Short mmCIF file of C-alpha atoms in Angstrom, two decimals:
data_model
loop_
_atom_site.label_atom_id
_atom_site.label_comp_id
_atom_site.label_asym_id
_atom_site.label_seq_id
_atom_site.Cartn_x
_atom_site.Cartn_y
_atom_site.Cartn_z
CA MET A 1 7.46 7.96 3.23
CA ARG A 2 8.19 4.91 1.83
CA ILE A 3 4.94 1.60 0.71
CA THR A 4 6.16 -1.60 2.36
CA GLY A 5 3.72 -4.08 1.74
CA TYR A 6 0.48 -4.41 2.79
CA ARG A 7 -1.97 -7.17 4.46
CA THR A 8 -5.65 -7.78 3.87
CA ALA A 9 -8.65 -9.11 5.89
CA THR A 10 -12.49 -9.50 5.31
CA THR A 11 -15.48 -8.92 7.50
CA VAL A 12 -18.95 -9.09 7.03
CA HIS A 13 -21.38 -6.93 6.51
CA ASP A 14 -24.65 -8.28 8.43
CA TRP A 15 -27.82 -6.37 6.96
CA GLY A 16 -29.80 -7.72 8.96
CA ARG A 17 -32.58 -8.37 6.10
CA PRO A 18 -32.19 -10.44 3.10
CA ILE A 19 -31.11 -8.45 -0.06
CA GLY A 20 -31.10 -8.44 -3.54
CA ASP A 21 -32.12 -6.97 -7.23
CA ALA A 22 -33.91 -8.36 -9.98
CA ASN A 23 -31.19 -10.90 -10.59
CA GLY A 24 -31.03 -12.65 -7.24
CA THR A 25 -30.84 -12.38 -3.77
CA VAL A 26 -28.52 -13.21 -0.87
CA GLY A 27 -31.04 -14.88 2.10
CA SER A 28 -28.89 -14.73 4.63
CA GLY A 29 -28.70 -10.98 4.57
CA LYS A 30 -24.32 -11.31 4.75
CA THR A 31 -21.89 -10.25 2.75
CA SER A 32 -18.53 -10.60 2.85
CA VAL A 33 -16.76 -6.66 2.63
CA PRO A 34 -12.49 -6.98 1.33
CA ILE A 35 -9.87 -4.78 3.26
CA VAL A 36 -6.91 -3.83 1.91
CA VAL A 37 -4.39 -2.22 4.51
CA LEU A 38 -1.32 -0.90 2.97
CA THR A 39 2.04 -0.14 5.48
CA THR A 40 4.74 2.28 4.81
CA ASP A 41 8.17 2.84 6.72
CA SER A 42 6.60 5.87 8.37
CA GLY A 43 3.75 3.73 10.72
CA LEU A 44 1.15 5.57 8.73
CA GLU A 45 -1.30 3.10 7.17
CA GLY A 46 -4.11 3.31 4.52
CA ILE A 47 -7.15 1.69 4.46
CA GLY A 48 -8.99 0.77 1.33
CA LEU A 49 -12.01 -1.71 0.18
CA GLY A 50 -11.97 -3.58 -2.25
CA SER A 51 -11.16 -6.68 -4.70
CA HIS A 52 -8.31 -8.67 -3.25
CA ASP A 53 -7.98 -10.79 -6.66
CA GLY A 54 -5.56 -9.02 -8.74
CA LEU A 55 -3.65 -7.03 -5.88
CA ASP A 56 -0.05 -9.35 -6.12
CA VAL A 57 -0.15 -8.47 -9.90
CA VAL A 58 -0.70 -4.45 -9.39
CA PHE A 59 1.00 -3.68 -6.01
CA PRO A 60 4.75 -4.16 -7.38
CA ALA A 61 3.88 -0.69 -9.73
CA ILE A 62 3.04 1.11 -5.98
CA GLU A 63 5.48 -0.77 -3.52
CA ASP A 64 8.74 1.53 -2.44
CA GLN A 65 6.73 4.33 -3.93
CA ASP A 66 5.94 7.72 -1.85
CA PRO A 67 2.16 6.97 -1.41
CA ARG A 68 1.63 10.89 -1.62
CA ALA A 69 2.11 10.50 -5.20
CA VAL A 70 -1.90 9.12 -6.04
CA VAL A 71 -2.15 10.48 -9.21
CA ALA A 72 1.23 9.18 -10.67
CA LEU A 73 1.00 5.80 -9.29
CA TYR A 74 -2.82 5.10 -10.35
CA ASP A 75 -1.78 5.37 -13.72
CA ARG A 76 1.01 3.36 -13.02
CA MET A 77 -1.00 0.78 -11.69
CA LEU A 78 -3.10 0.97 -14.92
CA SER A 79 0.33 0.65 -17.13
CA TRP A 80 1.45 -2.68 -14.82
CA VAL A 81 -1.37 -4.18 -16.34
CA PHE A 82 -1.03 -2.50 -20.06
CA LYS A 83 -1.05 -6.16 -21.48
CA ARG A 84 -3.48 -8.64 -19.85
CA GLY A 85 -5.74 -5.22 -19.44
CA HIS A 86 -7.27 -3.79 -15.85
CA THR A 87 -11.19 -4.55 -15.97
CA GLY A 88 -13.32 -7.00 -13.87
CA ALA A 89 -11.15 -7.52 -10.25
CA VAL A 90 -7.69 -5.96 -11.67
CA PHE A 91 -9.26 -2.49 -11.71
CA GLY A 92 -10.96 -3.67 -8.05
CA ALA A 93 -7.72 -4.49 -6.96
CA ILE A 94 -6.30 -1.29 -8.29
CA GLY A 95 -9.71 0.74 -6.89
CA ALA A 96 -8.96 -0.61 -3.49
CA LEU A 97 -4.85 0.46 -3.40
CA ASP A 98 -5.94 3.70 -4.90
CA MET A 99 -8.23 4.24 -2.28
CA ALA A 100 -5.89 3.34 0.47
CA LEU A 101 -3.40 5.56 -1.17
CA TRP A 102 -5.47 8.64 -0.72
CA ASP A 103 -6.05 7.72 2.95
CA LEU A 104 -2.33 8.06 3.31
CA LYS A 105 -2.14 10.78 1.81
CA ALA A 106 -4.79 12.69 3.89
CA LYS A 107 -3.35 11.08 7.09
CA ALA A 108 0.22 12.37 6.55
CA ALA A 109 -1.67 15.95 5.87
CA GLU A 110 -3.55 14.98 9.21
CA GLN A 111 -6.27 16.50 7.59
CA PRO A 112 -9.45 14.44 6.45
CA LEU A 113 -9.71 13.37 2.91
CA TRP A 114 -12.52 15.48 1.99
CA ARG A 115 -10.57 19.41 2.63
CA LEU A 116 -7.36 17.49 1.27
CA LEU A 117 -9.54 17.71 -2.13
CA GLY A 118 -10.68 21.23 -1.81
CA ALA A 119 -14.04 20.51 -0.71
CA HIS A 120 -15.90 24.14 1.10
CA ASP A 121 -17.97 22.00 3.35
CA HIS A 122 -18.04 18.38 4.86
CA VAL A 123 -22.28 17.94 3.62
CA VAL A 124 -22.92 16.01 0.88
CA PRO A 125 -26.62 15.62 -0.79
CA ALA A 126 -27.51 11.40 -0.12
CA TYR A 127 -31.15 8.81 -0.93
CA ALA A 128 -32.04 6.01 0.49
CA SER A 129 -31.36 2.57 -1.20
CA GLY A 130 -32.07 -0.68 0.70
CA LEU A 131 -31.53 -3.37 -2.14
CA ASP A 132 -34.43 -4.39 -0.60
CA SER A 133 -35.68 -7.04 -4.06
CA PRO A 134 -36.42 -9.71 -1.77
CA LEU A 135 -38.66 -7.56 0.97
CA ALA A 136 -42.47 -8.11 1.46
CA ASP A 137 -44.53 -5.04 1.79
CA GLU A 138 -44.47 -4.51 5.49
CA GLU A 139 -40.52 -5.17 5.71
CA LEU A 140 -40.15 -2.81 2.78
CA VAL A 141 -41.37 0.11 4.73
CA ARG A 142 -40.11 -1.16 7.77
CA LEU A 143 -36.65 -0.71 6.89
CA HIS A 144 -37.48 3.03 4.60
CA LYS A 145 -39.15 4.09 7.78
CA GLN A 146 -35.83 4.36 9.19
CA PHE A 147 -33.89 5.87 6.44
CA ALA A 148 -37.30 8.40 6.10
CA GLU A 149 -36.24 9.05 9.74
CA ARG A 150 -33.11 10.50 8.78
CA GLY A 151 -34.30 13.46 6.70
CA LEU A 152 -34.07 11.37 3.33
CA GLN A 153 -35.91 12.67 0.41
CA ALA A 154 -35.30 10.35 -2.61
CA VAL A 155 -35.55 6.88 -2.46
CA LYS A 156 -34.62 3.85 -4.82
CA LEU A 157 -36.15 0.58 -5.18
CA LYS A 158 -34.83 -2.20 -6.62
CA GLY A 159 -37.53 -3.96 -9.13
CA GLY A 160 -38.05 -4.71 -13.13
CA LEU A 161 -39.63 -8.12 -12.65
CA ASP A 162 -43.52 -7.65 -12.16
CA VAL A 163 -44.78 -4.04 -12.87
CA ALA A 164 -47.46 -4.11 -10.46
CA ALA A 165 -45.66 -4.91 -7.80
CA ASP A 166 -43.23 -1.93 -8.38
CA LEU A 167 -45.82 0.77 -8.90
CA ARG A 168 -47.34 -0.54 -5.46
CA ARG A 169 -44.35 -0.87 -3.61
CA LEU A 170 -42.94 2.94 -5.26
CA GLU A 171 -46.42 4.56 -3.91
CA LEU A 172 -45.94 2.91 -0.65
CA LEU A 173 -42.45 4.29 -0.65
CA SER A 174 -44.13 7.94 -1.67
CA ALA A 175 -46.33 8.23 1.21
CA LEU A 176 -44.14 7.27 3.71
CA TYR A 177 -41.67 9.54 2.93
CA ARG A 178 -44.11 12.39 2.70
CA GLU A 179 -45.55 11.38 5.88
CA HIS A 180 -42.34 11.53 7.91
CA THR A 181 -40.35 14.37 5.70
CA GLY A 182 -43.20 16.51 4.42
CA HIS A 183 -42.44 16.03 0.73
CA ALA A 184 -42.91 14.11 -1.99
CA PRO A 185 -40.03 12.35 -2.38
CA ALA A 186 -37.62 11.72 -5.30
CA LEU A 187 -38.42 7.85 -6.98
CA MET A 188 -35.98 5.98 -8.65
CA LEU A 189 -36.08 2.46 -9.76
CA ASP A 190 -33.07 0.02 -10.59
CA ALA A 191 -33.52 -2.63 -13.23
CA ASN A 192 -29.69 -4.10 -12.54
CA GLU A 193 -29.05 -4.68 -16.42
CA SER A 194 -32.42 -7.58 -16.31
CA TRP A 195 -33.83 -6.00 -19.59
CA SER A 196 -33.84 -5.80 -23.11
CA ARG A 197 -34.45 -2.43 -24.62
CA LYS A 198 -38.02 -3.06 -25.84
CA GLU A 199 -38.86 -4.81 -22.40
CA ALA A 200 -37.09 -1.67 -20.82
CA VAL A 201 -39.76 0.84 -22.95
CA ARG A 202 -42.52 -0.88 -22.31
CA HIS A 203 -42.11 -1.42 -18.46
CA ILE A 204 -41.21 2.37 -17.66
CA ARG A 205 -43.70 3.21 -19.60
CA ARG A 206 -46.37 1.86 -17.87
CA ILE A 207 -44.77 3.19 -14.51
CA GLU A 208 -44.96 6.78 -15.57
CA GLU A 209 -48.81 6.56 -16.54
CA HIS A 210 -49.04 6.80 -11.96
CA VAL A 211 -45.75 7.30 -11.31
CA ASP A 212 -43.09 10.21 -11.97
CA LEU A 213 -40.04 8.83 -11.78
CA ALA A 214 -36.78 11.04 -11.13
CA TRP A 215 -34.43 8.07 -12.74
CA ILE A 216 -34.60 4.40 -13.75
CA GLU A 217 -31.04 3.05 -13.51
CA GLU A 218 -29.32 0.39 -15.50
CA PRO A 219 -32.61 -0.78 -18.03
CA VAL A 220 -30.01 -2.39 -20.31
CA ARG A 221 -26.68 -4.29 -20.36
CA ARG A 222 -23.58 -1.68 -19.25
CA TRP A 223 -22.58 -2.26 -22.39
CA ASP A 224 -25.40 -0.95 -24.78
CA VAL A 225 -25.26 2.34 -25.92
CA ASP A 226 -27.89 2.59 -28.92
CA GLY A 227 -29.85 0.27 -26.28
CA LEU A 228 -29.54 3.22 -23.27
CA ALA A 229 -30.04 5.95 -26.16
CA LEU A 230 -33.37 4.68 -27.04
CA VAL A 231 -34.10 4.63 -23.48
CA THR A 232 -33.67 7.78 -22.67
CA GLN A 233 -35.00 9.19 -25.79
CA SER A 234 -38.25 6.89 -25.47
CA VAL A 235 -39.43 7.63 -21.69
CA LYS A 236 -39.40 10.82 -19.19
CA ALA A 237 -37.26 9.24 -16.39
CA ALA A 238 -33.74 10.31 -16.89
CA VAL A 239 -31.46 7.06 -16.99
CA ALA A 240 -28.68 6.18 -14.63
CA THR A 241 -25.57 3.71 -15.39
CA GLY A 242 -22.01 3.35 -15.12
CA GLU A 243 -21.68 1.54 -11.47
CA ASN A 244 -20.04 -1.52 -13.43
CA LEU A 245 -18.12 0.53 -16.08
CA THR A 246 -14.45 0.23 -15.83
CA GLY A 247 -12.10 2.75 -17.19
CA LEU A 248 -12.97 6.14 -18.32
CA GLU A 249 -13.08 4.79 -22.29
CA GLN A 250 -15.92 2.53 -20.63
CA PHE A 251 -17.90 6.10 -20.50
CA ARG A 252 -16.73 7.58 -23.50
CA PRO A 253 -19.08 6.36 -25.78
CA LEU A 254 -22.31 6.35 -23.98
CA VAL A 255 -21.45 10.62 -22.99
CA ALA A 256 -20.71 10.58 -26.71
CA ALA A 257 -24.14 9.43 -28.24
CA ASN A 258 -26.19 11.23 -25.32
CA ALA A 259 -27.16 7.56 -23.83
CA VAL A 260 -26.55 8.56 -19.96
CA ASP A 261 -28.44 11.31 -18.39
CA VAL A 262 -27.06 11.08 -14.72
CA VAL A 263 -23.64 9.08 -14.36
CA GLN A 264 -22.74 6.87 -11.38
CA THR A 265 -19.54 5.22 -10.82
CA GLY A 266 -18.78 1.75 -8.20
CA SER A 267 -17.19 2.99 -4.65
CA VAL A 268 -15.28 -0.05 -5.18
CA TRP A 269 -13.05 0.90 -8.31
CA GLY A 270 -12.06 4.12 -5.86
CA ILE A 271 -11.10 7.79 -5.72
CA THR A 272 -8.69 8.89 -9.17
CA HIS A 273 -11.88 6.87 -11.23
CA PHE A 274 -14.20 8.65 -9.61
CA LEU A 275 -12.71 12.31 -10.14
CA ARG A 276 -11.66 11.45 -13.86
CA VAL A 277 -15.27 10.19 -14.06
CA ALA A 278 -16.48 13.41 -12.87
CA ALA A 279 -14.69 15.50 -14.27
CA LEU A 280 -15.86 13.51 -18.03
CA ALA A 281 -19.52 13.71 -16.75
CA HIS A 282 -18.83 17.70 -15.93
CA ALA A 283 -17.59 18.43 -19.53
CA PHE A 284 -20.73 17.43 -21.02
CA ASP A 285 -22.94 18.97 -18.34
CA LEU A 286 -23.89 15.49 -17.04
CA PRO A 287 -24.81 15.17 -12.93
CA ILE A 288 -22.74 12.29 -11.37
CA SER A 289 -24.21 9.88 -8.94
CA PRO A 290 -21.80 7.58 -6.68
CA VAL A 291 -22.98 4.02 -6.15
CA GLY A 292 -23.31 3.31 -2.35
CA TYR A 293 -20.57 0.54 -0.99
CA ASP A 294 -20.08 0.19 3.05
CA GLY A 295 -18.61 2.92 5.01
CA ASN A 296 -19.70 5.38 1.56
CA PRO A 297 -15.93 5.70 0.74
CA LEU A 298 -16.47 8.21 -1.79
CA GLY A 299 -18.29 10.97 0.29
CA HIS A 300 -15.33 12.50 0.31
CA ALA A 301 -14.69 13.19 -3.09
CA ALA A 302 -18.27 13.30 -3.91
CA ALA A 303 -17.69 16.45 -1.78
CA VAL A 304 -15.68 18.30 -3.95
CA VAL A 305 -17.03 18.14 -7.52
CA PRO A 306 -19.28 20.60 -8.61
CA ASN A 307 -21.30 18.07 -10.70
CA HIS A 308 -22.26 15.76 -7.16
CA LEU A 309 -26.09 15.01 -7.88
CA SER A 310 -26.43 12.49 -4.41
CA ILE A 311 -25.13 9.75 -2.84
CA GLU A 312 -26.52 6.07 -2.66
CA ILE A 313 -26.80 5.52 0.63
CA GLN A 314 -27.35 1.72 1.04
CA ASP A 315 -27.60 1.01 4.85
CA LEU A 316 -27.20 2.40 8.26
CA VAL A 317 -24.33 0.65 10.20
CA THR A 318 -21.27 -0.87 8.83
CA PRO A 319 -19.32 -3.81 8.82
CA ILE A 320 -18.38 -5.92 11.50
CA GLY A 321 -15.10 -4.56 13.05
CA ILE A 322 -15.25 -0.86 10.54
CA THR A 323 -15.91 2.38 11.78
CA ALA A 324 -16.43 5.31 10.04
CA ASP A 325 -16.52 8.53 11.14
CA GLN A 326 -19.40 9.57 9.22
CA GLU A 327 -23.37 10.14 9.67
CA ILE A 328 -26.69 10.95 8.08
CA VAL A 329 -28.25 13.72 9.10
CA ASP A 330 -31.45 15.65 7.36
CA GLY A 331 -31.09 13.98 4.30
CA HIS A 332 -27.21 14.42 3.97
CA LEU A 333 -23.86 12.62 4.60
CA VAL A 334 -21.80 13.99 7.08
CA LEU A 335 -18.77 13.63 6.83
CA GLY A 336 -16.06 13.91 9.90
CA ASP A 337 -12.94 15.53 10.79
CA SER A 338 -10.68 12.16 11.13
CA PRO A 339 -7.70 12.29 9.33
CA GLY A 340 -7.73 9.94 6.01
CA LEU A 341 -11.55 8.95 4.67
CA GLY A 342 -12.41 8.39 9.11
CA TYR A 343 -12.14 4.97 8.74
CA THR A 344 -10.99 2.24 11.39
CA VAL A 345 -10.36 -1.34 11.48
CA ASP A 346 -10.99 -3.98 14.40
CA GLU A 347 -8.53 -6.50 12.46
CA ALA A 348 -8.40 -8.68 15.93
CA ALA A 349 -12.54 -8.27 15.45
CA ILE A 350 -12.86 -9.35 12.44
CA ALA A 351 -9.86 -12.37 13.01
CA GLN A 352 -12.73 -13.68 15.48
CA LEU A 353 -15.37 -14.15 12.54
CA GLY A 354 -16.80 -17.22 11.75
CA ASP A 355 -19.20 -16.41 10.04
CA ALA A 356 -19.55 -17.30 6.15
CA ALA A 357 -20.59 -14.66 3.98
CA ASP A 358 -20.56 -14.29 -0.05
CA TRP A 359 -22.13 -12.11 -3.02
CA GLY A 360 -21.40 -14.56 -5.68
CA SER A 361 -24.07 -17.56 -4.65
CA GLY A 362 -25.57 -19.11 -7.48
CA ALA A 363 -28.64 -17.26 -6.61
CA GLY A 364 -26.84 -14.43 -5.78
CA PRO A 365 -27.29 -11.04 -7.31
CA HIS A 366 -23.93 -11.10 -8.67
CA VAL A 367 -24.72 -14.09 -10.74
CA ARG A 368 -26.99 -13.00 -14.21
CA PRO A 369 -29.85 -15.65 -14.12
CA ASP A 370 -30.77 -17.28 -17.44
CA ARG A 371 -33.86 -15.22 -18.67
CA ALA A 372 -32.45 -11.91 -17.76
CA GLY A 373 -33.44 -9.75 -21.09
CA ARG A 374 -36.03 -12.58 -22.24
CA ARG A 375 -38.88 -11.83 -20.24
CA LEU A 376 -40.83 -10.57 -23.29
CA VAL A 377 -43.63 -12.49 -23.48
CA GLY A 378 -43.61 -14.07 -20.30
CA LYS A 379 -42.51 -16.63 -17.75
CA PRO A 380 -39.85 -19.87 -19.69
CA ALA A 381 -41.91 -22.98 -20.99
CA ILE A 382 -42.15 -26.06 -18.84
CA ARG A 383 -39.55 -28.56 -19.38
CA TRP A 384 -41.40 -31.72 -19.57
CA GLU A 385 -39.81 -35.05 -19.19
CA ALA A 386 -39.49 -37.68 -21.29
CA ASP A 387 -41.70 -40.89 -20.75
CA GLU A 388 -39.65 -43.66 -19.85
#
């Protein structure tokens, strides 16, 4: 079997609500989902989710190769961009192709990926996370009631801009999950790199006077080894980070400096990346937790690593035109027996879409706002226009 080419499509995830975090909001609740389909001379096709940017650069590294040599091809793609670097969108393109390669390998073996990877079980612990910062309290409760009804017993709130609001919303969620599950939920708060070091410590300590936080996520910038170490030494909550890091070389300083307590990876960076980061974390007795994405592709890999903690579930529906053989039952992601990742893609339905959607608008959560990390003394000064 040889790789013959690829094609791309972009569908839409309609969240049915505004989504966002401390950095911004997608008011339409519609975001784009890039899809990559790898083709082979056998007729089998592999599906990957992730960046289209850089595909033309890295695809020649795997063209006409046997897709079952996934790990070797992953390293070949990294080597292909040795001089220009593999971070950012290029790493995302490598991740999308890597995902499609693993899908192909498992389909060729006629096995679900979790079984091919050697997992004993297909039931993966999960937690709820609704990208919920724009929601009013009533909407927040309505959203998380759906998660609680699926038995999820851990929940992550987007916050970081207002201590009083974060406390109120955390307590709302605690009461909601306790009512539906009979247990006090594990509570997490995600600041999405919006604080300076001292902002982080002050904010978290005030919350910890009232609420038992399981972890605080991305309290400071992703590369700030000293800052992350300061936070983890200054608060009771575990510090979780890693979703925006690309490559083992970016994780190594954090792990070596005891600057992270829960290691995370982003789903869009691919399966081989997750497996390697999980092994690094395991060597330091650290748990790993994949950040959620459409269709939860890292669920298959999470099922096999010994140090998996919990996978993030961001929504209960899949993007338009994508179905996934999985379900959320009793607080777990339950993977099906379909070969590969268990995805099917209706490309005809996607081609009919007329909705525009994106993450990257100026007001969106993927654009860092001007005052991020500089809110220690309150709101910015008013800018007065000079008299004419």
